[in-house]
Coordinates of C-alpha atoms in Angstrom, one line a residue:
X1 CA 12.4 5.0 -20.8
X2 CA 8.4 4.4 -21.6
X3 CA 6.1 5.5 -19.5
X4 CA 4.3 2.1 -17.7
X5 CA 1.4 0.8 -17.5
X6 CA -0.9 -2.0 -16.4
X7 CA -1.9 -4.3 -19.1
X8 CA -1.2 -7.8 -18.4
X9 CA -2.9 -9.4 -21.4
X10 CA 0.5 -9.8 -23.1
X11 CA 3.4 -10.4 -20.4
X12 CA 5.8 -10.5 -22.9
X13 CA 5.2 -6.8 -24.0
X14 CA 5.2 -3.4 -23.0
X15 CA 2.3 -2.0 -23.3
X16 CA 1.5 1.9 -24.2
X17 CA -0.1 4.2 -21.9
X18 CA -2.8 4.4 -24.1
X19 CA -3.8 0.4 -23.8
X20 CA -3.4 1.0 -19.9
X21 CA -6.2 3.0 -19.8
X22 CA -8.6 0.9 -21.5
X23 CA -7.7 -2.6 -20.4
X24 CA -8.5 -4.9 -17.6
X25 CA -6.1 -7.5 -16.4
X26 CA -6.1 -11.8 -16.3
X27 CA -7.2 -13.5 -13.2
X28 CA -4.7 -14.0 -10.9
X29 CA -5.5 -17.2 -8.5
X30 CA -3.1 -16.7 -5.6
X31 CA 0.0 -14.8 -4.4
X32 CA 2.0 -16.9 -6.0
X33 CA 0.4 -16.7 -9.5
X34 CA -0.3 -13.4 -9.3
X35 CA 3.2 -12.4 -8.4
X36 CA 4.2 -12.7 -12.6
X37 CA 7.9 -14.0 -12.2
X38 CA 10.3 -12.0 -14.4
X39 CA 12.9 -13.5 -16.5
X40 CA 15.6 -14.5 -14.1
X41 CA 18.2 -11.8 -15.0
X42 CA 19.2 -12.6 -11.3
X43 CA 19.3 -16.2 -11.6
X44 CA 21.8 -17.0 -9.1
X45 CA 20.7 -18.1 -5.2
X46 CA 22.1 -16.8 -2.5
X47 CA 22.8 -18.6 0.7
X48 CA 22.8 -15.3 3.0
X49 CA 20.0 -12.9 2.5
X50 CA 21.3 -9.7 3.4
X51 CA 17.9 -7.4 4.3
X52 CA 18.1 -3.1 4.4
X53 CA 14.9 -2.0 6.5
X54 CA 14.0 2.1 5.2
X55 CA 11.7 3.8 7.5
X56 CA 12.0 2.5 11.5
X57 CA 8.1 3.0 12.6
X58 CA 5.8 0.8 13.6
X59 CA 5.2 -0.9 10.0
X60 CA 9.0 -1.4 9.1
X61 CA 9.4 -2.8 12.5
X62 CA 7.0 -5.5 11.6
X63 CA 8.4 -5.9 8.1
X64 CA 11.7 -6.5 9.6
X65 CA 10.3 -9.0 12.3
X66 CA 8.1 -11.0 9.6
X67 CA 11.0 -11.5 6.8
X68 CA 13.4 -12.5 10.0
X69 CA 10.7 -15.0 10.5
X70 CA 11.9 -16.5 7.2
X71 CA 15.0 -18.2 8.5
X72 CA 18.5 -18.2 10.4
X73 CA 19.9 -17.1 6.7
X74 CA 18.2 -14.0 7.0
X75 CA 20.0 -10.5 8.4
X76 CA 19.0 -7.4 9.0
X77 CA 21.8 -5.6 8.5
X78 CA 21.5 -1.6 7.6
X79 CA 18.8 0.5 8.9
X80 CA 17.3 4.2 8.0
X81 CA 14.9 6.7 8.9
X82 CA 14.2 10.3 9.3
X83 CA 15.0 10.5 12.8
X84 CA 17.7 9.0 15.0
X85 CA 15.4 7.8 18.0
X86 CA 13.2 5.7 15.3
X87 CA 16.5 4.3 13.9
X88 CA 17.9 3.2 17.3
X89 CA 14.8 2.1 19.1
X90 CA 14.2 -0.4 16.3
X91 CA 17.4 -1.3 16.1
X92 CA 17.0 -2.1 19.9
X93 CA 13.9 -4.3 19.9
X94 CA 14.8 -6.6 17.1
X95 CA 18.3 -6.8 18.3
X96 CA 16.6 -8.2 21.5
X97 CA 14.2 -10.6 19.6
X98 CA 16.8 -12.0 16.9
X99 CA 20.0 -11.8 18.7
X100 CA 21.8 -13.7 15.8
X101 CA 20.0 -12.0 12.7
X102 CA 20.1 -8.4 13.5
X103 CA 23.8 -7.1 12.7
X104 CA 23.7 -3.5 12.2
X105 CA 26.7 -1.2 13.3
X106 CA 26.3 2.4 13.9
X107 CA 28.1 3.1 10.4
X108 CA 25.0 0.9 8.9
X109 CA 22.1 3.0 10.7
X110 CA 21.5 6.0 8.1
X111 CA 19.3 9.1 10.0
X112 CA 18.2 10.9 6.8
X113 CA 15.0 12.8 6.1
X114 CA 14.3 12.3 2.5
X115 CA 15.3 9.5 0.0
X116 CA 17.3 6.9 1.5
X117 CA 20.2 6.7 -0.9
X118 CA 22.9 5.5 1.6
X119 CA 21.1 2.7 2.8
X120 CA 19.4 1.7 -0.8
X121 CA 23.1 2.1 -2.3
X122 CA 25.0 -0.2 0.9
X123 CA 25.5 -3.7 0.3
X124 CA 21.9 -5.2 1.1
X125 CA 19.8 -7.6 -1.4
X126 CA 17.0 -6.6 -0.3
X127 CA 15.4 -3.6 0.7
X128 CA 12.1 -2.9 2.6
X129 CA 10.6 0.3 1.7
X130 CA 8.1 1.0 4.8
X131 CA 8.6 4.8 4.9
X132 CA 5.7 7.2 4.4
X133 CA 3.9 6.6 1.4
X134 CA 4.9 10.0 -0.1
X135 CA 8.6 9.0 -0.5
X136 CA 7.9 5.5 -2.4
X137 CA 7.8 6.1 -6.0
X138 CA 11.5 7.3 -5.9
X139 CA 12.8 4.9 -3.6
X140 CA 11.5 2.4 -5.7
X141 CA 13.3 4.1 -8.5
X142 CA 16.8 3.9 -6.7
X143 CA 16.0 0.2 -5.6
X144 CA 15.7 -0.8 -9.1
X145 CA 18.9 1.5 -10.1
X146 CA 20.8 -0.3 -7.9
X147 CA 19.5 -3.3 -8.8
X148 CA 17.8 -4.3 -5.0
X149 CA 15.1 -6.4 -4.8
X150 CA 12.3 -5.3 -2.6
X151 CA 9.1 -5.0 -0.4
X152 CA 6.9 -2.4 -1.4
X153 CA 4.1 -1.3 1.2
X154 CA 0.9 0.3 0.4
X155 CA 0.0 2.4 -1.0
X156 CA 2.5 2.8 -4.0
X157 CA 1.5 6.8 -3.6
X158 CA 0.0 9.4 -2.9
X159 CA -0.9 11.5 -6.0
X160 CA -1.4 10.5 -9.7
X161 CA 2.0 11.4 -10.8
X162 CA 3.8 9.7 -7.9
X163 CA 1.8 6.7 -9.6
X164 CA 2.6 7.2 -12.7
X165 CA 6.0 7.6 -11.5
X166 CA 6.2 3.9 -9.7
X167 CA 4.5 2.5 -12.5
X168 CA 7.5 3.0 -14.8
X169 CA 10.0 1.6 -12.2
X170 CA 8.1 -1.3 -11.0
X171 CA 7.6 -2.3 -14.7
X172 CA 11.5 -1.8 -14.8
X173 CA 11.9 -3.6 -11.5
X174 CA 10.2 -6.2 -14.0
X175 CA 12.6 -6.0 -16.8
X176 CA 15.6 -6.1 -14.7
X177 CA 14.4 -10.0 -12.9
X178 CA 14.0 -8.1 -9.6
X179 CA 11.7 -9.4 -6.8
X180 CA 8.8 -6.9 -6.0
X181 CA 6.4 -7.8 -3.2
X182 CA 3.6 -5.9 -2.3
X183 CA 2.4 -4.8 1.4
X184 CA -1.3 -5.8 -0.3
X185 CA -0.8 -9.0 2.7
X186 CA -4.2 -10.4 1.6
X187 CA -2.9 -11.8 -1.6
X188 CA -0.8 -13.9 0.3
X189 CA -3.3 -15.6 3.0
X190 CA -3.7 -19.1 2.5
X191 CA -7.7 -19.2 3.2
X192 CA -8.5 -16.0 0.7
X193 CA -6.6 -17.7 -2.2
X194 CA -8.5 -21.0 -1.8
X195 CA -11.6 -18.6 -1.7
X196 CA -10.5 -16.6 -5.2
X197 CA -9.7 -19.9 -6.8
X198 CA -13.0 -21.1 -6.4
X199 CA -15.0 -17.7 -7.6
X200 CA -12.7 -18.2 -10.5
X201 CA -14.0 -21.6 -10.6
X202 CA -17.7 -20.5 -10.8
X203 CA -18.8 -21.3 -7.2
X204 CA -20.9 -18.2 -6.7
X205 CA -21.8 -17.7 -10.8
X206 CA -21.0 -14.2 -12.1
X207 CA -19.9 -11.5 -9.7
X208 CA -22.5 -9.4 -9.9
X209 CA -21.1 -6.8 -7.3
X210 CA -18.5 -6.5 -4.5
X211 CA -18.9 -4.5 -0.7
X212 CA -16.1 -3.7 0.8
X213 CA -16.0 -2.0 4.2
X214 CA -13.0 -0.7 6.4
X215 CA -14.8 1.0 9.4
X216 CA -12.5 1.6 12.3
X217 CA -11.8 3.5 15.4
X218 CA -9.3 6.7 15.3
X219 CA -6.2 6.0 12.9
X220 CA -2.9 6.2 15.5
X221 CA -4.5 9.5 17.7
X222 CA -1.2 11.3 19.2
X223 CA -3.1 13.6 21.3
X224 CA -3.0 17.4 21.2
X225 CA 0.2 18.6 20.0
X226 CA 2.9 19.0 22.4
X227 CA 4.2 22.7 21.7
X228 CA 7.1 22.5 24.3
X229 CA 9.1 20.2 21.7
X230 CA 11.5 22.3 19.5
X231 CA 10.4 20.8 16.4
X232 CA 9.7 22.5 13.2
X233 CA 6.5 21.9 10.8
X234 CA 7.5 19.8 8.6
X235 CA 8.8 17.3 11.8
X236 CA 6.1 17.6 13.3
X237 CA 4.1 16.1 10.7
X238 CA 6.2 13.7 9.5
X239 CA 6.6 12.0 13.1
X240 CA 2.6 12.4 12.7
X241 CA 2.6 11.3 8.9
X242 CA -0.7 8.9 9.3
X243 CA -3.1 12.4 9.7
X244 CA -1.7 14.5 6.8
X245 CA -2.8 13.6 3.0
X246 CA 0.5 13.9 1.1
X247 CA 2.3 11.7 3.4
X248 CA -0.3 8.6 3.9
X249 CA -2.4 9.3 1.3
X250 CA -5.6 9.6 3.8
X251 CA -8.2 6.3 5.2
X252 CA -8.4 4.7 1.8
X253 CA -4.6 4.5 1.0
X254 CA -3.9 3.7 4.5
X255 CA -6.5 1.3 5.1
X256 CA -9.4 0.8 2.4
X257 CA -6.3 -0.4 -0.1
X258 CA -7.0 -3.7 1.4
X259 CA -10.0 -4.2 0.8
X260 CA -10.3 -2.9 -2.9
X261 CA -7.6 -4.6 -3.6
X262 CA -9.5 -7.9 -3.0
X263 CA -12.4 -6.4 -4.7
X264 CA -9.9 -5.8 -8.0
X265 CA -8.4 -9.2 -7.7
X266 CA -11.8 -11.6 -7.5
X267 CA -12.3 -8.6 -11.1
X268 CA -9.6 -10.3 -12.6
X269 CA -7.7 -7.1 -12.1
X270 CA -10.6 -4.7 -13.9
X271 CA -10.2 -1.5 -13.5
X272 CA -13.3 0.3 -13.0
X273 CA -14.1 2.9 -15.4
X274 CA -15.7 5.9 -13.4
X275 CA -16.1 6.5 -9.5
X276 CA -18.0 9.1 -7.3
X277 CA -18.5 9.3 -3.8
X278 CA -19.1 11.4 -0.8
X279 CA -16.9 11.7 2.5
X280 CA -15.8 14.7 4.9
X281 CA -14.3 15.8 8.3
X282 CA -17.5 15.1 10.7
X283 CA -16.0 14.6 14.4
X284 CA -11.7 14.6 14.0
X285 CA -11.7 18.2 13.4
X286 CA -8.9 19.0 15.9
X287 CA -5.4 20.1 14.7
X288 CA -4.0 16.9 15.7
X289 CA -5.9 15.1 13.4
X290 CA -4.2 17.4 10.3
X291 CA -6.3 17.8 6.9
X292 CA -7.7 14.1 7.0
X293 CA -11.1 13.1 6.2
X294 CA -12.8 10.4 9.1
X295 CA -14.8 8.9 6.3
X296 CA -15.2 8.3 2.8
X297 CA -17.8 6.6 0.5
X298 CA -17.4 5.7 -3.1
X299 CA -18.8 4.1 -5.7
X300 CA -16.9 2.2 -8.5
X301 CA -18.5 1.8 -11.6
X302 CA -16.9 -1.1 -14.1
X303 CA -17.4 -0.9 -18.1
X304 CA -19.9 -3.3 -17.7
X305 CA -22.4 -1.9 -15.4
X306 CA -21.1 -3.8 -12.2
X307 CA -20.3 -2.0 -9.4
X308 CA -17.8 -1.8 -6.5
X309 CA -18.6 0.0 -3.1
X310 CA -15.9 1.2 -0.8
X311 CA -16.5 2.5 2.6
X312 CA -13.8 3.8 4.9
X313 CA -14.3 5.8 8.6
X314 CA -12.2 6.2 11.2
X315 CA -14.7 7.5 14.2
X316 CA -14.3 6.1 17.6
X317 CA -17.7 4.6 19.3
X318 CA -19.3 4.1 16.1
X319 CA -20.2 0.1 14.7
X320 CA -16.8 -1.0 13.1
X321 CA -16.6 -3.7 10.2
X322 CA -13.9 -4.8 7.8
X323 CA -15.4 -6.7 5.3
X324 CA -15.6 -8.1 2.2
X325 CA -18.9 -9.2 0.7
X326 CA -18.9 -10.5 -3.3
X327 CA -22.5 -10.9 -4.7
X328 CA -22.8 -13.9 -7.3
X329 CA -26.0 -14.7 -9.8
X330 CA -25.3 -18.3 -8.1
X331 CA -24.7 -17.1 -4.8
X332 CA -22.4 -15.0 -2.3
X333 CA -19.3 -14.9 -0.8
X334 CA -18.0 -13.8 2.3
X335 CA -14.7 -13.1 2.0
X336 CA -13.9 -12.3 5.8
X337 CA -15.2 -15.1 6.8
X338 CA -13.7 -17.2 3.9
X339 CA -17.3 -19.1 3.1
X340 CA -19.4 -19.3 -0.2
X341 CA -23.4 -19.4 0.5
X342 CA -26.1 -20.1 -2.4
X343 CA -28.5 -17.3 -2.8
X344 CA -30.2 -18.6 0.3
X345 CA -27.9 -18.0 2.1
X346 CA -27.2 -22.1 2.9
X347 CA -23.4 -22.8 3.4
X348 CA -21.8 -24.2 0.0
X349 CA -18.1 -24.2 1.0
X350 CA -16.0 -22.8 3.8
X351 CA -12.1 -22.9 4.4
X352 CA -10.9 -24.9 7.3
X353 CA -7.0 -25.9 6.5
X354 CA -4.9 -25.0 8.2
X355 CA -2.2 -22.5 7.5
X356 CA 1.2 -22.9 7.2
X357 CA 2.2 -19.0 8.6
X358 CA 0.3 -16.0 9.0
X359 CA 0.0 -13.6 5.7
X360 CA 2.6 -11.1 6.9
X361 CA 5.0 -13.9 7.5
X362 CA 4.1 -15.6 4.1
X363 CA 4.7 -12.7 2.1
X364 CA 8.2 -12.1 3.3
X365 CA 9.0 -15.8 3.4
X366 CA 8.1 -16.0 -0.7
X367 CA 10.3 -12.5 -0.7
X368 CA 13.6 -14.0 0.9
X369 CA 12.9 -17.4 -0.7
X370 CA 12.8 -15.6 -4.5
X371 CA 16.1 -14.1 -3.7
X372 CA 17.6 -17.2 -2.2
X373 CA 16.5 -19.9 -5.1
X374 CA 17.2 -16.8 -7.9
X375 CA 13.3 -17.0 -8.9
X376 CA 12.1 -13.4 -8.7
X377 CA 8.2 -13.0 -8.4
X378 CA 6.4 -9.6 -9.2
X379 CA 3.3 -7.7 -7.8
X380 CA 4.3 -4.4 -9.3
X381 CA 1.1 -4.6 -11.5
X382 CA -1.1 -4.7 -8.5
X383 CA 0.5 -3.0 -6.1
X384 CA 0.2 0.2 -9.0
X385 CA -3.4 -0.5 -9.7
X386 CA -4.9 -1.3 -6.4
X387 CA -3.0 2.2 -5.4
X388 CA -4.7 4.4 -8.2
X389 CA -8.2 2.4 -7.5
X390 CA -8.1 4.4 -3.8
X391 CA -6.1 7.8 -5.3
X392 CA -9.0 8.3 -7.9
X393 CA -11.8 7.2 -5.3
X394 CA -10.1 9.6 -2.8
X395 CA -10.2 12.2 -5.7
X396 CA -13.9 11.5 -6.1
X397 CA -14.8 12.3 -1.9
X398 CA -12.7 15.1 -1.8
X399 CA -14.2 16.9 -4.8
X400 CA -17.9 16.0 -5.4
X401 CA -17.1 15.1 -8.8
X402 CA -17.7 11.9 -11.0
X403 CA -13.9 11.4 -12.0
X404 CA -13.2 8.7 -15.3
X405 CA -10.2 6.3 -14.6
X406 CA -8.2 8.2 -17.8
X407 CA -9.2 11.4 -16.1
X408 CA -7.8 10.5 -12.5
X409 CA -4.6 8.9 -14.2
X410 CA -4.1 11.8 -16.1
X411 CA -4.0 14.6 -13.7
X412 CA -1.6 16.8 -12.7
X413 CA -2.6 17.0 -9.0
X414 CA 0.3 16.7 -7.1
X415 CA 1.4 16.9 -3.0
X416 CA 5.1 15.7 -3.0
X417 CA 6.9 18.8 -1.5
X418 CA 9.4 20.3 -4.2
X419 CA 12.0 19.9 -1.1
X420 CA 12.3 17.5 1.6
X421 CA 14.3 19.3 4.3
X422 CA 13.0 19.5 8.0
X423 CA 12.9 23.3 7.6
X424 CA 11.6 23.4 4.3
X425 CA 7.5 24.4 4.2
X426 CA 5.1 21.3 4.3
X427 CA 2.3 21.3 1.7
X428 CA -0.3 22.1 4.0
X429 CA 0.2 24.4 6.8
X430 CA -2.1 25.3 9.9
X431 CA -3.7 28.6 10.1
X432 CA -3.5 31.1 13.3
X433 CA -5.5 28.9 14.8
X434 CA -3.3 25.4 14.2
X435 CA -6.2 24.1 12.2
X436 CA -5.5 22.5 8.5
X437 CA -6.9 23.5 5.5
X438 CA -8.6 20.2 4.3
X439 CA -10.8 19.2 1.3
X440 CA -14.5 20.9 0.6
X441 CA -16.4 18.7 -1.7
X442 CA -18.4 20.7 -5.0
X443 CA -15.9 23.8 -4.4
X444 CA -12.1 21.7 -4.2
X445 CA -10.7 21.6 -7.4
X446 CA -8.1 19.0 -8.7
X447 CA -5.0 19.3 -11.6

């Protein structure tokens, strides 16, 4: 098999890594459009969608509830994760909330810690893949083996070759008429798609250069670690996956994605040809917080001089804003508050439909509905790219260094753990103190 990449000026091709480097992508007006349909190698509908949910947390949870939103022909019927209380308490609520939809017997709920073969492998249609970030370039590979469509969430991974690694199955995913929907929600809210259609349109001129902001309180704070539990290392931060790099893939996989991902898609899917930035460890230095850093700045730098600037913190008591500001020659967009100004700042347009279900909803409805009508839609392409935008900015913070797409694709620097057991050593271990080793910009050096 080839290795993948992201070129979508030729659908009907596969493009060489080479291209992928060097090439932007087309404009993509909404969710639907952009989500590419495949050929229909799975033409035939089904009337029962039959749903596996991998990885029980808080995220999966919602998965599960938003694509039960999608109908009465919707079940949830197999369920996995690490551990047996996430399994079970999930099982639990949704059982209580969809009474009729939820049907999973104790031979159905997998307790695994690793990749999620039973479950991936059972008799399901779909699969949602909602575990830790670090584990989803090979589920997506034994989705597409076993020929399971799926929901993807963000990011895709964690390192470059965990990207590189979902590129190729995505792109098979592609091949094979599979259904792959991205947890990039925003692609799929009515409001921003009427927005993009109309900067595709000209309404603001050209884009001149794109703000986007993610500022936020602590990201899921667990407290000072309980040492009474019997758990070993590698549980303890897995249960506590959101403050350790190689599982989450830090503030701009976890949270910044969103927001450059809307910055790549009013591009037309550029992708930006250098970053830098600056970012650090300023006030969640404690061991519970692991080796994350509480903010991040970069800066994007397209081919053609325009620029994209991504800011992430995660510091409680501080101003918060999640934003998304795109500066025309003919004016401005605001892309939170879905309006288009002139360069005056006087109101030119502003979305007020209404819509038909929320975005988490919407993008779960379009994934059951693909495999019920047979019509398979795609975000691999996306979901990859918006992913490697935030791995190379993240590269950029956490070394000081001016990083070139090709370079950041290209490296070597990798944090899956050569063995996923809950004794095995985690990549980053505290020292006698229970602090983490983190990232020190101008002396950290990347593969």
């Amino acid at each position: 098999m080839s290795k993948s990449t992201f070129n979508s000026s030729d659908q009907s091709k596969t493009p060489s890594r080479r291209t992928f480097l060097k090439t932007s992508g087309l404009v993509v007006g909404s969710a639907m459009a952009g989500s590419l349909a495949a050929p229909a190698v799975h033409a035939a509908g089904k009337e029962e969608v039959r749903v596996g949910l991998v990885g029980c947390g808080g995220r999966g949870s919602g998965a599960a509830t938003n694509i039960l939103n999608a109908g009465k022909h919707v079940k949830l019927v197999a369920m996995a994760d690490a551990f047996e209380d996430k399994v079970k308490g999930a099982r639990e609520r949704l059982k209580k909330a969809y009474p009729e939809q939820v049907q999973v017997p104790d031979e159905k709920c997998f307790v695994k810690f690793g990749y999620q073969d039973e479950l991936i492998n059972s008799d399901v249609d779909i699969v949602l893949l909602c575990a830790p970030p670090v584990f989803r370039p090979k589920h997506i590979e034994m989705a597409v083996k076993a020929g399971k469509h799926m929901f993807a969430e963000k990011p895709v991974a964690v390192d470059p070759p965990g990207l590189r690694h979902a590129m190729t199955w995505c792109e098979e995913a592609k091949k094979k008429g599979l259904s792959l929907v991205a947890g990039l929600c925003w692609r799929y809210h009515t409001g921003v798609q009427q927005v993009m259609a109309k900067i595709q349109e000209g309404a603001i001129g050209d884009i001149v250069a794109i703000e986007e902001n993610y500022l936020r309180g602590t990201i899921r704070d667990y407290g000072a670690r309980d040492f009474s539990k019997k758990e070993s290392e590698m549980e303890y931060q897995v249960r506590n996956w959101y403050h350790f790099n190689w599982l989450s893939g830090d503030g701009p996989g976890q949270s910044l994605i969103h927001s450059i991902d809307k910055a790549a898609w009013a591009l037309g899917e550029q992708t930006p040809a250098t970053v830098w930035g600056m970012g650090g460890r300023q006030v969640h230095t404690a061991p519970q917080y692991g080796d994350l850093f509480d903010h991040h700045g970069m800066i994007f730098e397209m081919a053609d001089g325009r620029r994209v600037y991504g800011n992430t913190r995660t510091i409680l008591g501080c101003y918060n804003s999640t934003t998304d500001h795109i500066f025309g020659t003919e004016g401005n967009c605001n892309l939170t508050k879905m309006t288009i100004t002139d360069r005056a700042g006087k109101l030119k347009w502003k979305f007020r439909d209404k819509m038909p279900r929320n975005m988490y909803d919407e993008e779960q409805f379009v994934l059951a509905e693909s495999v019920r009508k047979g019509e398979p839609v795609y975000d691999g392409k996306t979901l990859c790219q918006s992913s490697m935008w935030t791995i190379l900015g993240s590269m950029a913070c956490y070394t000081g260094k001016r990083w070139t797409w090709e370079e950041g694709l290209a490296s070597n620097w990798d944090m899956t753990p050569k063995e996923f057991s809950l004794d095995a050593k985690p990549p980053v271990v505290p020292d006698e103190n229970g602090n983490y080793p983190t990232f020190l910009p101008g002396m950290s050096k990347l593969g």
